[in-house]
């Protein structure tokens, strides 16, 4: 527990101290004159005791000890010869990753999104065939349901027809 420098009757937890000081400073700004310690802003000391506090402040000892400590032995950087690479990975032409192709080949469960009911039904049939291993190549189905536009594409077409009028 810590006491408030503005009013000795105020006792609080250390974690509440900074918040409390802000409130008490406003209340007692005309009645009590306290100076801030340059080593710790949480130390508020009456003007008469300020010089004595500067000499005996625990935080001053930490700062003076740090300033007077020897600098660590810094060794110069070691220099290595530059190694020239025989290959450049940026020059390799690699096929782009296509998540649709991967999903069609991998053993994962896919969900249809934004499809009409007939398209969803065809999708589930195709997925069942794919999981069994007798699926045809993706995109080769001639089902009329699969060739039908999705609801999202349907809205885009309606919007483009309206804007062209």
PDB file of N, CA and C in Angstrom, residues 23-32:
ATOM      1  N   UNK A  23      -5.937  12.775 -10.082  1.00  0.00           N
ATOM      2  CA  UNK A  23      -7.145  13.347  -9.481  1.00  0.00           C
ATOM      3  C   UNK A  23      -6.796  14.296  -8.333  1.00  0.00           C
ATOM      4  N   UNK A  24      -5.893  13.859  -7.452  1.00  0.00           N
ATOM      5  CA  UNK A  24      -5.527  14.686  -6.299  1.00  0.00           C
ATOM      6  C   UNK A  24      -4.782  15.945  -6.730  1.00  0.00           C
ATOM      7  N   UNK A  25      -3.991  15.882  -7.772  1.00  0.00           N
ATOM      8  CA  UNK A  25      -3.259  17.055  -8.258  1.00  0.00           C
ATOM      9  C   UNK A  25      -4.248  18.158  -8.644  1.00  0.00           C
ATOM     10  N   UNK A  26      -5.345  17.775  -9.292  1.00  0.00           N
ATOM     11  CA  UNK A  26      -6.367  18.759  -9.668  1.00  0.00           C
ATOM     12  C   UNK A  26      -7.066  19.345  -8.434  1.00  0.00           C
ATOM     13  N   UNK A  27      -7.345  18.493  -7.461  1.00  0.00           N
ATOM     14  CA  UNK A  27      -8.064  18.945  -6.267  1.00  0.00           C
ATOM     15  C   UNK A  27      -7.192  19.869  -5.418  1.00  0.00           C
ATOM     16  N   UNK A  28      -5.909  19.514  -5.229  1.00  0.00           N
ATOM     17  CA  UNK A  28      -5.025  20.234  -4.318  1.00  0.00           C
ATOM     18  C   UNK A  28      -4.038  21.153  -5.032  1.00  0.00           C
ATOM     19  N   UNK A  29      -4.271  21.513  -6.281  1.00  0.00           N
ATOM     20  CA  UNK A  29      -3.276  22.285  -7.039  1.00  0.00           C
ATOM     21  C   UNK A  29      -3.004  23.659  -6.427  1.00  0.00           C
ATOM     22  N   UNK A  30      -3.974  24.277  -5.766  1.00  0.00           N
ATOM     23  CA  UNK A  30      -3.769  25.589  -5.154  1.00  0.00           C
ATOM     24  C   UNK A  30      -3.298  25.488  -3.705  1.00  0.00           C
ATOM     25  N   UNK A  31      -3.492  24.342  -3.053  1.00  0.00           N
ATOM     26  CA  UNK A  31      -3.198  24.206  -1.626  1.00  0.00           C
ATOM     27  C   UNK A  31      -1.813  23.629  -1.354  1.00  0.00           C
ATOM     28  N   UNK A  32      -1.377  22.654  -2.164  1.00  0.00           N
ATOM     29  CA  UNK A  32      -0.116  21.958  -1.900  1.00  0.00           C
ATOM     30  C   UNK A  32       0.794  22.105  -3.109  1.00  0.00           C
TER      31      UNK A  32
END
